[in-house]
Tab-separated table of C-alpha atoms in Angstrom:
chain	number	residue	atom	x	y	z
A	1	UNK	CA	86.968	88.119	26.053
A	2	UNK	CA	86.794	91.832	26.634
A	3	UNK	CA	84.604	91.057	30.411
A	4	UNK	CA	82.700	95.060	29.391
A	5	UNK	CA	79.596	93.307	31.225
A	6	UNK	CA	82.105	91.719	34.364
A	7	UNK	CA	83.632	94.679	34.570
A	8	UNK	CA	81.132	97.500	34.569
A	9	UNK	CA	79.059	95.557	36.970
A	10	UNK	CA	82.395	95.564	38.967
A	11	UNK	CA	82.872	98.821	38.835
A	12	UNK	CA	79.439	99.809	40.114
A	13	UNK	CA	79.169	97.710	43.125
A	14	UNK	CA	82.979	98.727	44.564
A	15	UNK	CA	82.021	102.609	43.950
A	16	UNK	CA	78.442	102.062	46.118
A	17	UNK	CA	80.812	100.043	48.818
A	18	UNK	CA	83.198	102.534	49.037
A	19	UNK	CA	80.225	104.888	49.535
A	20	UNK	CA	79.161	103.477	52.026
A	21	UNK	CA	82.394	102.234	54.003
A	22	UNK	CA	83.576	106.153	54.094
A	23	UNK	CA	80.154	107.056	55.588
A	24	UNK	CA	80.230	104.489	58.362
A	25	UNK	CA	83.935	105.392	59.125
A	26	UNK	CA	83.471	109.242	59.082
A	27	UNK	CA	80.520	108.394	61.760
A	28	UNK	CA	83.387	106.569	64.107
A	29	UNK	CA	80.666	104.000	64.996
A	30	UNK	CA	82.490	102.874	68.146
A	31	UNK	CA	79.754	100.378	69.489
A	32	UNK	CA	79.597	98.590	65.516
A	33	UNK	CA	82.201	96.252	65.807
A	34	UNK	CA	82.271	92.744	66.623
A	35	UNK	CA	85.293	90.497	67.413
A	36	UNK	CA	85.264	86.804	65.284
A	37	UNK	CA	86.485	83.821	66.467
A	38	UNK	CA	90.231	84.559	65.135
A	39	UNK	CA	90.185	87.352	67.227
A	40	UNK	CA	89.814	89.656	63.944
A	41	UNK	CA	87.520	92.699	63.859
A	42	UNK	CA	84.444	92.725	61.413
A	43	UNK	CA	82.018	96.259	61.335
A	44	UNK	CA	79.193	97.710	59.872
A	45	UNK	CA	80.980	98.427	56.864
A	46	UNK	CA	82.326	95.010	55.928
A	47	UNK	CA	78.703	93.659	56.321
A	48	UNK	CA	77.026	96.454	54.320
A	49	UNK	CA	79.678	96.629	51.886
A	50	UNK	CA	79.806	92.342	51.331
A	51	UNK	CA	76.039	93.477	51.097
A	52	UNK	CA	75.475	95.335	48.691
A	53	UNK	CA	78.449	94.146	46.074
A	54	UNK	CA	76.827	90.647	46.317
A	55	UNK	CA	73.362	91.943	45.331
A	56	UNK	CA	74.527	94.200	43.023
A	57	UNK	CA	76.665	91.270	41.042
A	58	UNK	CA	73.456	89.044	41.683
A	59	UNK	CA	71.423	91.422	39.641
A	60	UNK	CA	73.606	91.413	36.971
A	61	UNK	CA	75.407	88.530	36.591
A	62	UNK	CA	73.395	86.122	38.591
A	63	UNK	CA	75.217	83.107	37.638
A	64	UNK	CA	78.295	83.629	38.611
A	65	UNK	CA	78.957	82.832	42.502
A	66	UNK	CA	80.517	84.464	44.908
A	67	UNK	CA	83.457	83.955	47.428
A	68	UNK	CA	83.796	86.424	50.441
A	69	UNK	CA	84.982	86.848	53.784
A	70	UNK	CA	81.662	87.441	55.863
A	71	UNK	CA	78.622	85.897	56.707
A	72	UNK	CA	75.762	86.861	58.481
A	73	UNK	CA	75.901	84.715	61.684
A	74	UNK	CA	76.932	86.862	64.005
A	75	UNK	CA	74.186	89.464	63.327
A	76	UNK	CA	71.868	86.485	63.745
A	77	UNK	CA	73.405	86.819	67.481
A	78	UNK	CA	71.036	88.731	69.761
A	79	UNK	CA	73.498	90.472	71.485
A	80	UNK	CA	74.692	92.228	67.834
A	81	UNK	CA	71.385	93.867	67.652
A	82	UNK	CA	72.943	96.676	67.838
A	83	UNK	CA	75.325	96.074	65.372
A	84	UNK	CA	72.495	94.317	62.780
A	85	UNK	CA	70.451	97.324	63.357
A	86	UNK	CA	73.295	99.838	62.118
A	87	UNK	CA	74.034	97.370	59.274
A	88	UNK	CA	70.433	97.128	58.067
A	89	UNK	CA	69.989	101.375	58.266
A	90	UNK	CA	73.306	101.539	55.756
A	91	UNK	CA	72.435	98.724	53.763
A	92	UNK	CA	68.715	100.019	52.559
A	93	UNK	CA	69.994	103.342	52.531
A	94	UNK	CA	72.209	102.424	50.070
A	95	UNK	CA	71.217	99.756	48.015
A	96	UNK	CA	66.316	100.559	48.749
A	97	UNK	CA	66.081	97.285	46.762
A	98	UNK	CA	67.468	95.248	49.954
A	99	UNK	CA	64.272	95.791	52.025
A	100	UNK	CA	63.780	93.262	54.216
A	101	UNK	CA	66.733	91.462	57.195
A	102	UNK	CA	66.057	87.991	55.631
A	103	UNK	CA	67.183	89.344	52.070
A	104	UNK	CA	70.273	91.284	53.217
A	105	UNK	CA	71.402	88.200	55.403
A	106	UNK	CA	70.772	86.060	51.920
A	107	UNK	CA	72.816	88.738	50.079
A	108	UNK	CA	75.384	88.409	52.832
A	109	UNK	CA	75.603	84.428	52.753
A	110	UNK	CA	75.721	84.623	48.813
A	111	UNK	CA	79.416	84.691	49.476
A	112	UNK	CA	79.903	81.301	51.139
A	113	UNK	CA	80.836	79.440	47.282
A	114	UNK	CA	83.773	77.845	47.885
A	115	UNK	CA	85.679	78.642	44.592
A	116	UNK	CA	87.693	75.813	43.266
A	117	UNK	CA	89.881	75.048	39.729
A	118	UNK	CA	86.765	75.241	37.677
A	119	UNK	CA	83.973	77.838	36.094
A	120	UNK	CA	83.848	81.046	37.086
A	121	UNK	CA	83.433	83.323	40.840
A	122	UNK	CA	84.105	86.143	42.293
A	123	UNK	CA	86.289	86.977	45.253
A	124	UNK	CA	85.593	89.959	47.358
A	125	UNK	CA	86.890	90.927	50.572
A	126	UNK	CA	83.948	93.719	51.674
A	127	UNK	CA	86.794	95.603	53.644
A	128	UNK	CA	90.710	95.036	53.492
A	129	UNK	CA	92.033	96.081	56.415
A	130	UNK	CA	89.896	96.598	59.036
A	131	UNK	CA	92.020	97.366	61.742
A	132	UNK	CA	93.392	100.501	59.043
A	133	UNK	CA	89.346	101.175	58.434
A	134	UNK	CA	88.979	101.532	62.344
A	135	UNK	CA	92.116	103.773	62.731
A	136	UNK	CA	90.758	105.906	60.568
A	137	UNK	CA	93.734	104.879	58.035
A	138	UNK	CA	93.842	102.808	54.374
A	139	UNK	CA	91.535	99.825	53.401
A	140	UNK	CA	90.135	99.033	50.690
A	141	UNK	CA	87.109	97.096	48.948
A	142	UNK	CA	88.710	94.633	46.798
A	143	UNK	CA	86.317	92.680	43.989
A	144	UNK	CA	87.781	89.826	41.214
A	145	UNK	CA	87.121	87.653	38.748
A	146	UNK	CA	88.090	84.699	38.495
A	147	UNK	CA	88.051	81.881	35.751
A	148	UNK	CA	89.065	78.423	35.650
A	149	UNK	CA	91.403	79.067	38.860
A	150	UNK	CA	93.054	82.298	37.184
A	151	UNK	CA	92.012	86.270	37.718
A	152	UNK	CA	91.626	87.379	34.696
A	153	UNK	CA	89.370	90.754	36.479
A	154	UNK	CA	90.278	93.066	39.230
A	155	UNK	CA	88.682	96.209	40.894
A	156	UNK	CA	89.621	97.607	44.055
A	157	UNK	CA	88.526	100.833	46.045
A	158	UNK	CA	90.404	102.546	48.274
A	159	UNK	CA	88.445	105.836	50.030
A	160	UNK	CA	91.138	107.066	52.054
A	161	UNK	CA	94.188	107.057	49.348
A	162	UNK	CA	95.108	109.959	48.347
A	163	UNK	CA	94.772	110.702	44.745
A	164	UNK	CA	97.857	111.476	43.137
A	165	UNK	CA	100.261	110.485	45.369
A	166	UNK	CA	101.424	110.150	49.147
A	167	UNK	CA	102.789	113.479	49.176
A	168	UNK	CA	99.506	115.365	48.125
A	169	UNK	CA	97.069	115.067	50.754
A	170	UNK	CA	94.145	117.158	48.895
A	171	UNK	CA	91.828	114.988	46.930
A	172	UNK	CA	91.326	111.213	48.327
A	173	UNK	CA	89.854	108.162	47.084
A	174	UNK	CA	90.924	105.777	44.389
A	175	UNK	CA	89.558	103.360	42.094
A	176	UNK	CA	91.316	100.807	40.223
A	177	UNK	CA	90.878	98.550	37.240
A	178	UNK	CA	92.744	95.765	35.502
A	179	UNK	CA	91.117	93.156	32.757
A	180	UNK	CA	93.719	90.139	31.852
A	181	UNK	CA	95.451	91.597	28.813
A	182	UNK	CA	94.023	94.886	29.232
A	183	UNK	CA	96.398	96.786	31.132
A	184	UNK	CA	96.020	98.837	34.637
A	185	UNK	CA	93.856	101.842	35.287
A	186	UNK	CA	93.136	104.351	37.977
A	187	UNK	CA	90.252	106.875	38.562
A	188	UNK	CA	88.762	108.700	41.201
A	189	UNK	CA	86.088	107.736	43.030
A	190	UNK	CA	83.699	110.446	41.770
A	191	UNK	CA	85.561	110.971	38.578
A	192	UNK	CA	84.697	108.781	35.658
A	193	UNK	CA	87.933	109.076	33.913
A	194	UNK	CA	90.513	106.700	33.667
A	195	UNK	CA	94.365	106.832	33.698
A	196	UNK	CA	96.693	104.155	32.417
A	197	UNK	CA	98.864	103.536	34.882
A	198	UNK	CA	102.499	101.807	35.061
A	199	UNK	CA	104.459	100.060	37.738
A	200	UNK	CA	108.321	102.115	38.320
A	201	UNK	CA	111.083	101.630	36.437
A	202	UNK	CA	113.605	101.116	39.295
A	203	UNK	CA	116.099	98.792	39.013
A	204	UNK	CA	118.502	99.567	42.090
A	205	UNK	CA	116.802	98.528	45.393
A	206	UNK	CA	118.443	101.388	47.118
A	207	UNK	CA	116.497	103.437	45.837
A	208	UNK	CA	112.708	101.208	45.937
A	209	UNK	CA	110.385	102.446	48.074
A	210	UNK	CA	109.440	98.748	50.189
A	211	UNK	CA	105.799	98.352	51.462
A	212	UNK	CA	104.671	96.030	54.272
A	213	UNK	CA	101.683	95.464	56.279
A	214	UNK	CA	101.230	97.665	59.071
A	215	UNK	CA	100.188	94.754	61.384
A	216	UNK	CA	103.641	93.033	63.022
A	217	UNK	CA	101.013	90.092	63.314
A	218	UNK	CA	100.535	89.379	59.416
A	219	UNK	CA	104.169	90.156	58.161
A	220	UNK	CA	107.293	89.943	59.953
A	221	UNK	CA	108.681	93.095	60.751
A	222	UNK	CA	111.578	92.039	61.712
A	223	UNK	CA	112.820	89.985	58.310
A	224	UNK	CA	111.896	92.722	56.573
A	225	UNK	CA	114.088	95.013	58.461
A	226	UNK	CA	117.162	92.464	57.558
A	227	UNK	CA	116.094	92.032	53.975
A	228	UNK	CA	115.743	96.086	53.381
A	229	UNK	CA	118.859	96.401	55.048
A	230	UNK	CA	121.158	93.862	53.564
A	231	UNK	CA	119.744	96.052	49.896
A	232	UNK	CA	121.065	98.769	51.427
A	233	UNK	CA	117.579	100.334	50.696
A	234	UNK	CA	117.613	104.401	51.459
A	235	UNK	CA	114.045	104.585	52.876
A	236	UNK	CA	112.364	102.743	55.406
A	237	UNK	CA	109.671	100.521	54.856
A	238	UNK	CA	106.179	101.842	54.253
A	239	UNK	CA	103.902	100.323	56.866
A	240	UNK	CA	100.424	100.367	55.222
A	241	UNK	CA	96.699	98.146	55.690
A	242	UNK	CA	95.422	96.578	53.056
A	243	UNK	CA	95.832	95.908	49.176
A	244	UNK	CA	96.270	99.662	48.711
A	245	UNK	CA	99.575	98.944	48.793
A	246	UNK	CA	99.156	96.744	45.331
A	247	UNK	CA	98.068	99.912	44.439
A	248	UNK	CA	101.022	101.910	45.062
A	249	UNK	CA	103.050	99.556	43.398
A	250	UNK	CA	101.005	99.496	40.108
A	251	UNK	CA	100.849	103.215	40.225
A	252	UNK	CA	104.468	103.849	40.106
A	253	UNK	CA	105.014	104.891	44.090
A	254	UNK	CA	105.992	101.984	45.388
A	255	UNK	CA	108.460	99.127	44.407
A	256	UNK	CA	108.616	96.328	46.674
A	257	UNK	CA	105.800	94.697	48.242
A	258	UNK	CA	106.514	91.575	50.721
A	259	UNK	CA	104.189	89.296	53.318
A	260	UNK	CA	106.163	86.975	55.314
A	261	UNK	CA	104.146	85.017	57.126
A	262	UNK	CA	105.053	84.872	61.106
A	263	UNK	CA	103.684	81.556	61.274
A	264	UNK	CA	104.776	78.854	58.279
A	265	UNK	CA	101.152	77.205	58.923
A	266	UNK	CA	99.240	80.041	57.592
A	267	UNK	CA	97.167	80.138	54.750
A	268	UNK	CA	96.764	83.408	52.485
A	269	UNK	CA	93.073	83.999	51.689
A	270	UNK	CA	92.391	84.582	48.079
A	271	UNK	CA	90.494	87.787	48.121
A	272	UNK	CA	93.151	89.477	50.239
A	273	UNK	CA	95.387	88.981	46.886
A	274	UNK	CA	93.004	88.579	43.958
A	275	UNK	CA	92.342	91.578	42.407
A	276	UNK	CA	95.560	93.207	43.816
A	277	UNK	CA	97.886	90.752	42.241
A	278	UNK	CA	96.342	91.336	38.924
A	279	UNK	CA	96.046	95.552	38.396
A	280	UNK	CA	99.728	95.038	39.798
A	281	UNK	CA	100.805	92.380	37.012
A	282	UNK	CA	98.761	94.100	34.422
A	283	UNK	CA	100.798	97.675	35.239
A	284	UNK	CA	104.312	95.613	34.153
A	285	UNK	CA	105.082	94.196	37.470
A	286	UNK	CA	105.496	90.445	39.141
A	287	UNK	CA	103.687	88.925	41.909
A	288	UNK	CA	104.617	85.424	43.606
A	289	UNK	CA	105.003	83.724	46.429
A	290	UNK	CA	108.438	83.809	48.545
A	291	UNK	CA	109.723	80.570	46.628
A	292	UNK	CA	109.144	82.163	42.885
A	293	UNK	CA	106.009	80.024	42.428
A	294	UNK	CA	102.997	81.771	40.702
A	295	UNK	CA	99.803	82.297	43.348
A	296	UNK	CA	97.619	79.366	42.497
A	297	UNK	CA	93.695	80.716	42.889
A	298	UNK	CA	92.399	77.223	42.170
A	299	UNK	CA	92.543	75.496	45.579
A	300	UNK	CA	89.512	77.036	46.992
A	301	UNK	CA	89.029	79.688	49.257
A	302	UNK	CA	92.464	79.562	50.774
A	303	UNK	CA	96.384	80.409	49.030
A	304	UNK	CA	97.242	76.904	50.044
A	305	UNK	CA	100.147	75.854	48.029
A	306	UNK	CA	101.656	78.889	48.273
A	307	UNK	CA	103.751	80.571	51.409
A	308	UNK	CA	103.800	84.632	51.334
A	309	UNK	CA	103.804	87.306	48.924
A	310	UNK	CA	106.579	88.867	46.759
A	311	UNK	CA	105.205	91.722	44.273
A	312	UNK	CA	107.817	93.942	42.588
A	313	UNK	CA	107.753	96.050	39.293
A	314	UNK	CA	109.261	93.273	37.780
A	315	UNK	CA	112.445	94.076	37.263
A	316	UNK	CA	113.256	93.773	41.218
A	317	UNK	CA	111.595	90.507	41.497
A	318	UNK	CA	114.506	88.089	41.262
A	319	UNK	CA	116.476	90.080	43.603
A	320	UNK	CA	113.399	90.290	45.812
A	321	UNK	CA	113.716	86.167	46.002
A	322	UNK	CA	117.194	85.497	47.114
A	323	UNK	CA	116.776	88.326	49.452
A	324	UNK	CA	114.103	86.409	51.035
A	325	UNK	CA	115.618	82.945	50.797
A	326	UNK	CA	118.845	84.435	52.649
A	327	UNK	CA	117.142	86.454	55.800
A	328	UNK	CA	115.256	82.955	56.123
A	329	UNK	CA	118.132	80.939	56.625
């Protein structure tokens, strides 16, 4: 299948999320955020943005269901008026066809399938990296496909990353676009064209460039530090929110992506990986988890037979693995 429909429609709905996540971050909305029960940050911006890709795939491709992050319970609480009120301004301001509250909540909820080994759903998370999103730093909107337990789609948005590269700070905002078999792209966000793109030919891992999550709390700092160090690796690592870092890695700028889970009991969600792993596998690289095994989409909502994240350009990869399975020991 060449997913032209699946795609374009995916395409569409990340570039009017993105739209409106960069709004509601350039206007610092201080009072928009509200704390879940894990103790993890949701704002304005995922609820618009889970908003407005759901009704936008809905009016497209209305039978295929859709697995996200959010739900619209806690802007059913009456003390997030505040909160609903800012979500409901962005939401018909971008997307006039979502009038009323009662159909953005229902556009919202849309996202509670639970995904599973068979058919067909998509996996968004409305904003990767929140805590980045609040800092003013990366995030991104990440949207996939996924079919009979494998991705075979990915799109992912990332407003604040720059361009071209790290080093050039002047234009920001990236788009981009694997299809199983197709290959990786990138684009701009107001730029139609597309760019094959390639994951880096490095094969010494003293000279990768290693990527982790900027949060001590969802990787472990500290085994990375041993692992990068026992490589001999020149740089330090790159601390960075959010699948943008799949990005740099498909793009060519980064080599070495890892998660290492603080806690052994803790599940990967699959639309913190989805359409990352893919634009990263379809630009030449690898993605697993720490023991070699490929990330297994079909379980439902949740990573759970799998334990971390390894993503190289490939030719790292089995390095990448015994480095992991010796700072564990």
């Amino acid at each position: 299948m060449s997913y032209e429909t699946e795609r374009r429609a995916a395409v569409e709905a990340v570039l009017k999320a993105c739209s409106l996540c960069a709004e509601v971050q350039s206007a610092h909305l201080s009072a928009g955020v509200i704390s879940k029960e894990d103790r993890s940050p949701v704002t304005v911006a995922d609820f618009g943005a889970q908003a407005i890709v759901s009704d936008l795939l809905a009016a497209s491709l209305p039978d295929i269901p859709l697995v996200s992050e959010e739900d619209s319970s806690p802007l059913r609480d009456t003390r997030n008026k505040k909160v609903k009120d800012e979500v409901m301004g962005y939401v018909r301001r971008f997307r006039p066809q979502l009038k009323d509250e009662d159909a953005i909540f229902k556009a919202i909820d849309r996202g509670k399938a639970q995904g599973g080994a068979t058919g067909r759903f998509w996996a968004l998370d409305p904003i990767d990296g929140t805590k980045g999103f609040l800092r003013g730093d990366q995030y991104a909107i990440a949207l996939a496909l996924i079919e009979e337990g494998r991705v075979v789609l990915g799109v992912m948005g990332c407003p604040s990353l720059p361009l071209h590269s790290l080093k050039e700070q002047d234009s920001r905002g990236c788009l981009f676009v694997a299809v199983k078999g197709g290959g990786s792209f990138m684009r701009g966000l107001e730029d139609p064209s597309e760019k094959s793109i390639r994951v880096t030919p490095v094969s010494d891992p003293a000279e990768a460039l290693f990527c982790e999550s900027f949060e001590a709390s969802h990787s472990s700092h500290d085994q990375m530090a041993q692992i990068v160090a026992s490589l001999g690796a020149k740089r330090p690592p790159l601390r960075m929110d959010s699948q943008a870092k799949y990005g740099l890695l498909a793009r060519g700028e980064g080599t070495v992506y890892l998660r290492l889970p603080t806690k052994k009991s803790y599940e990967e969600k699959i639309w913190d990986h989805a359409a990352g792993m893919i634009i990263v596998e379809e630009a030449g690289g690898r993605v697993t988890d720490l023991l070699g095994k490929p990330l297994d989409f079909s379980r439902g909502r949740t990573l759970n037979h799998n334990q971390g994240i390894v993503a190289t350009n490939g030719l790292l990869h089995e390095r990448m693995l015994e480095a992991v399975k010796t700072s564990d020991r």
